[in-house]
Amino acid sequence: MTPAPSWRKPVGAFAIIALILIWCVGVASLSATVGQWPVLVQLVFYVFTGIVWILPLKPVLRWMETGRWRLPPRDQM
């Protein structure tokens, strides 16, 4: 018998897409300001913002799989 599909996976997928869209709009809205910076500073900014959006994904993915936002304490594992 296969378990019933969880509603968390589609909700989590939409949350991830929304996170990416909000992040892109936020970074793009700064482009006029960032465009005035030296090229190497722009490079650092865009590399940083291109990586940082990944950080909130781990708890969302964990919630999608387990229903919990955080890992249980080590003594309960």
Short mmCIF file of C-alpha atoms in Angstrom, two decimals:
data_model
loop_
_atom_site.label_atom_id
_atom_site.label_comp_id
_atom_site.label_asym_id
_atom_site.label_seq_id
_atom_site.Cartn_x
_atom_site.Cartn_y
_atom_site.Cartn_z
CA MET A 1 0.00 0.00 0.00
CA THR A 2 1.44 3.37 -0.97
CA PRO A 3 1.08 6.33 1.37
CA ALA A 4 -1.20 9.18 0.36
CA PRO A 5 0.68 12.05 -1.26
CA SER A 6 1.44 14.93 1.06
CA TRP A 7 0.05 18.42 0.42
CA ARG A 8 3.34 19.84 1.73
CA LYS A 9 5.27 19.08 -1.46
CA PRO A 10 3.19 21.17 -3.88
CA VAL A 11 2.85 23.96 -1.29
CA GLY A 12 6.61 23.87 -0.70
CA ALA A 13 7.30 23.94 -4.44
CA PHE A 14 5.14 27.05 -4.84
CA ALA A 15 6.87 28.60 -1.81
CA ILE A 16 10.27 28.00 -3.40
CA ILE A 17 9.13 29.56 -6.68
CA ALA A 18 7.71 32.55 -4.78
CA LEU A 19 10.98 32.91 -2.84
CA ILE A 20 12.99 32.93 -6.07
CA LEU A 21 10.66 35.46 -7.71
CA ILE A 22 10.70 37.79 -4.70
CA TRP A 23 14.49 37.51 -4.46
CA CYS A 24 14.93 38.26 -8.18
CA VAL A 25 12.64 41.29 -8.02
CA GLY A 26 14.47 42.56 -4.94
CA VAL A 27 17.92 42.19 -6.49
CA ALA A 28 16.78 43.59 -9.85
CA SER A 29 15.25 46.63 -8.11
CA LEU A 30 18.72 47.45 -6.81
CA SER A 31 20.31 47.29 -10.27
CA ALA A 32 20.26 51.06 -10.84
CA THR A 33 22.23 51.61 -7.64
CA VAL A 34 24.50 48.60 -8.06
CA GLY A 35 25.22 49.61 -11.68
CA GLN A 36 27.02 52.71 -10.40
CA TRP A 37 29.44 50.68 -8.30
CA PRO A 38 32.87 49.54 -9.53
CA VAL A 39 32.71 46.36 -11.60
CA LEU A 40 34.48 44.17 -9.04
CA VAL A 41 32.13 45.31 -6.27
CA GLN A 42 29.18 44.52 -8.56
CA LEU A 43 30.66 41.08 -9.16
CA VAL A 44 30.91 40.41 -5.42
CA PHE A 45 27.36 41.69 -4.87
CA TYR A 46 25.82 39.54 -7.60
CA VAL A 47 27.80 36.43 -6.62
CA PHE A 48 26.76 36.93 -2.98
CA THR A 49 23.09 37.52 -3.79
CA GLY A 50 23.18 34.62 -6.24
CA ILE A 51 24.23 32.26 -3.45
CA VAL A 52 22.41 33.63 -0.40
CA TRP A 53 18.92 32.85 -1.73
CA ILE A 54 19.73 29.15 -1.28
CA LEU A 55 19.95 29.42 2.53
CA PRO A 56 16.18 29.50 3.22
CA LEU A 57 15.67 26.45 1.01
CA LYS A 58 17.03 23.91 3.50
CA PRO A 59 14.27 24.45 6.10
CA VAL A 60 11.60 24.53 3.37
CA LEU A 61 12.86 21.27 1.87
CA ARG A 62 13.05 19.71 5.34
CA TRP A 63 9.46 20.79 6.05
CA MET A 64 8.33 19.36 2.72
CA GLU A 65 9.82 15.96 3.61
CA THR A 66 9.19 15.70 7.36
CA GLY A 67 6.62 18.31 8.36
CA ARG A 68 9.16 19.94 10.71
CA TRP A 69 11.07 23.16 10.19
CA ARG A 70 13.99 22.14 12.40
CA LEU A 71 15.87 18.97 13.11
CA PRO A 72 15.04 17.30 16.43
CA PRO A 73 17.68 17.64 19.18
CA ARG A 74 20.48 15.08 18.93
CA ASP A 75 19.34 13.18 22.03
CA GLN A 76 16.00 12.44 20.30
CA MET A 77 17.59 11.14 17.10
#
